[in-house]
mmCIF file of C-alpha atoms in Angstrom:
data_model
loop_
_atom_site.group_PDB
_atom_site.id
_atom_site.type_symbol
_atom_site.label_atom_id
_atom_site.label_comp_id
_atom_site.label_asym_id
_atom_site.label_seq_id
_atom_site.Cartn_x
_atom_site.Cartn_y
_atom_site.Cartn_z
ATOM 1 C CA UNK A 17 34.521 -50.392 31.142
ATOM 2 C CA UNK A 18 37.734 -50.517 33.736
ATOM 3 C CA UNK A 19 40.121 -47.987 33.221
ATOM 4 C CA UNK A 20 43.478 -47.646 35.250
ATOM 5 C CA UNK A 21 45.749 -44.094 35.382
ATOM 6 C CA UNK A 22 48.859 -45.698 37.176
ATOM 7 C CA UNK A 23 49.960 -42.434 37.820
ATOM 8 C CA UNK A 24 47.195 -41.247 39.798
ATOM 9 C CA UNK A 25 46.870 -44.355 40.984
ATOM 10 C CA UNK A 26 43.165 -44.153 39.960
ATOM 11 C CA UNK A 27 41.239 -47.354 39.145
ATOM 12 C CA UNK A 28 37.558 -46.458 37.094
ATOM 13 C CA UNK A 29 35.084 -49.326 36.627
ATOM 14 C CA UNK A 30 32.272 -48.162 34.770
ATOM 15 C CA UNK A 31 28.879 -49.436 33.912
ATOM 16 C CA UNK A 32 25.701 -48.733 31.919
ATOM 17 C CA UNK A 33 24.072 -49.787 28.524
ATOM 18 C CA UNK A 34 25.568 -49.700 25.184
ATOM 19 C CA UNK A 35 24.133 -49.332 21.821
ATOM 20 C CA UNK A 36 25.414 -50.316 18.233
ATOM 21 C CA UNK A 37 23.997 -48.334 15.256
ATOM 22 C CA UNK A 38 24.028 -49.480 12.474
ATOM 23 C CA UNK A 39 21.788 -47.312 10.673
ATOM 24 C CA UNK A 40 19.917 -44.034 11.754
ATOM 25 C CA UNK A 41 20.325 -39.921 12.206
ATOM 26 C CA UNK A 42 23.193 -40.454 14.925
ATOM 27 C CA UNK A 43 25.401 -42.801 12.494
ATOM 28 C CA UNK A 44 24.473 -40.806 9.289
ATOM 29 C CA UNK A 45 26.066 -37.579 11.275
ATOM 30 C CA UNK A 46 28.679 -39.585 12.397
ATOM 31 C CA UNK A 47 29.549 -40.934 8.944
ATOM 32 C CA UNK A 48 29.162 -37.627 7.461
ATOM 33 C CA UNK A 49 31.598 -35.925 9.889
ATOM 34 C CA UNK A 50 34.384 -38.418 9.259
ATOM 35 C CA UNK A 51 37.155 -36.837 6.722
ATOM 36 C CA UNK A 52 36.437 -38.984 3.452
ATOM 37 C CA UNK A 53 40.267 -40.206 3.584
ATOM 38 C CA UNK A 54 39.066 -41.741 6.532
ATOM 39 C CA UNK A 55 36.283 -43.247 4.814
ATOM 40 C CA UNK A 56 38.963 -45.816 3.262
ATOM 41 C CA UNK A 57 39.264 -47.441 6.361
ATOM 42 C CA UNK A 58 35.862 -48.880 6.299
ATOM 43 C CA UNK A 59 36.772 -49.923 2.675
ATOM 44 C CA UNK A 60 38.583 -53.324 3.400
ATOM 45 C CA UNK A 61 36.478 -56.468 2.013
ATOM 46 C CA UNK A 62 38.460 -58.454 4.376
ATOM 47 C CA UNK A 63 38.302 -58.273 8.282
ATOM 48 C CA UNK A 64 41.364 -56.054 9.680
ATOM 49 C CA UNK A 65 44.187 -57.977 10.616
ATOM 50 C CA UNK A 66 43.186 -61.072 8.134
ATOM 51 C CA UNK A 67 46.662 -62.441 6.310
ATOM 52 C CA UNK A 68 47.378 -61.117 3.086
ATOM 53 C CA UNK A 69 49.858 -62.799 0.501
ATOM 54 C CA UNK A 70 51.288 -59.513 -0.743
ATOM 55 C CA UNK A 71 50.545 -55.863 0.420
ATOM 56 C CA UNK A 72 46.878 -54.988 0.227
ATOM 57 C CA UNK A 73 46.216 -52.534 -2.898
ATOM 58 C CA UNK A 74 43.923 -49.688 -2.483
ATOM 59 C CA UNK A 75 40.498 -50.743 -0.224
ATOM 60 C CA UNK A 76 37.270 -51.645 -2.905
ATOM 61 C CA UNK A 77 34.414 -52.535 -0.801
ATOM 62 C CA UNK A 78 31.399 -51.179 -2.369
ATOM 63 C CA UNK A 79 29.535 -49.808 -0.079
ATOM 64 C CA UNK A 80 32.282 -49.145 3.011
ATOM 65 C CA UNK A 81 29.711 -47.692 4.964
ATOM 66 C CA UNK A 82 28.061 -50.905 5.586
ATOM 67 C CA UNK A 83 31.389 -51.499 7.928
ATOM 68 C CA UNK A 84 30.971 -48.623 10.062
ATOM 69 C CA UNK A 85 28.997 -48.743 13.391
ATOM 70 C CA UNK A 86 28.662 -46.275 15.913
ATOM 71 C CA UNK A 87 29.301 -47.574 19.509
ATOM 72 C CA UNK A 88 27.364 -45.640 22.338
ATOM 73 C CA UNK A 89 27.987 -46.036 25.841
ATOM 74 C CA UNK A 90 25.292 -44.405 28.414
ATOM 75 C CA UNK A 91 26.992 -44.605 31.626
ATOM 76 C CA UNK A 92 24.850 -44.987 34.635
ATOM 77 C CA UNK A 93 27.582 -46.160 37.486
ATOM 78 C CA UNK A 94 30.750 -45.110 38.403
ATOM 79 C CA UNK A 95 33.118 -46.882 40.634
ATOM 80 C CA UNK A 96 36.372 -45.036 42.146
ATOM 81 C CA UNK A 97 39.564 -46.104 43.804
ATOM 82 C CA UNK A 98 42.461 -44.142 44.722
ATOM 83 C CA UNK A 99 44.996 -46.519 46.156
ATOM 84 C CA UNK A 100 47.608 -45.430 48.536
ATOM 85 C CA UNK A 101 50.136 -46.892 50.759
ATOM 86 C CA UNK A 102 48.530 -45.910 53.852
ATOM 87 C CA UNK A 103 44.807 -46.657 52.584
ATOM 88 C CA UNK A 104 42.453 -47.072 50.046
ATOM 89 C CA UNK A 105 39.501 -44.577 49.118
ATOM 90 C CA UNK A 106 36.557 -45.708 47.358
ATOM 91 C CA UNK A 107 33.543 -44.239 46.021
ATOM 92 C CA UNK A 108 30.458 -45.196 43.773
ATOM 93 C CA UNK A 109 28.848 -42.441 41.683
ATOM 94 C CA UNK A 110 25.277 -43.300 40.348
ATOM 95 C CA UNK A 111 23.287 -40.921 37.943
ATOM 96 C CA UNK A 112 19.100 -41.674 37.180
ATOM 97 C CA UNK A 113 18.975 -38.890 34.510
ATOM 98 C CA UNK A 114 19.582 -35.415 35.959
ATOM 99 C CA UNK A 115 20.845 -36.359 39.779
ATOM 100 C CA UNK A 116 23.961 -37.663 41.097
ATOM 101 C CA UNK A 117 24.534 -39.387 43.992
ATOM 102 C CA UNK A 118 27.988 -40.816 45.416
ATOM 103 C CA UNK A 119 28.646 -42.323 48.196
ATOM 104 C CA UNK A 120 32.029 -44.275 50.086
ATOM 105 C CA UNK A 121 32.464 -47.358 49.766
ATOM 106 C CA UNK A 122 33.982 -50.130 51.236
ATOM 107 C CA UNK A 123 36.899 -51.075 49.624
#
């Protein structure tokens, strides 16, 4: 993931594994906790953003949960830059469960 805060100016790149459920006790709390107006999102039998000749009526898929995935993102690295005028700082973060260790980098 790269994120950029041009106010700060703070560049993040981060890294680790990611995860899609489908199925399972972390997406059936997730799909349980979502407001069942937002439910009808997940309703569509067409792909969002697909043309439509008219205005799409009310959403009718079956079974909308079958369009709903949970995305988790574990994130083991962290990479920081703070640019400036005068110089650049950089530092990488790593974590290996319960520690974290950083350390300036070159940038």
């Amino acid at each position: 993931l790269l994120a950029w805060e041009p106010r700060a100016p703070v560049q993040l790149r981060l890294a680790g594994r990611v995860a899609v459920l489908a199925d399972g006790p972390v997406w059936q709390a997730a799909w349980d906790a979502m407001p069942i107006g937002s439910r009808l999102d997940y309703a569509q039998t067409d792909p969002p953003g697909t043309p439509a000749a008219a205005p799409p009526g009310e959403p009718s898929h079956p079974e909308p949960e079958r369009n709903f995935a949970v995305i988790l993102v574990t994130i083991d690295r962290l990479d920081w830059l703070r640019l400036a005028r005068e110089t650049h700082r950089r530092a990488g973060f790593t974590w290996d469960g319960d520690m974290v260790r950083g350390t300036w980098l070159v940038r």
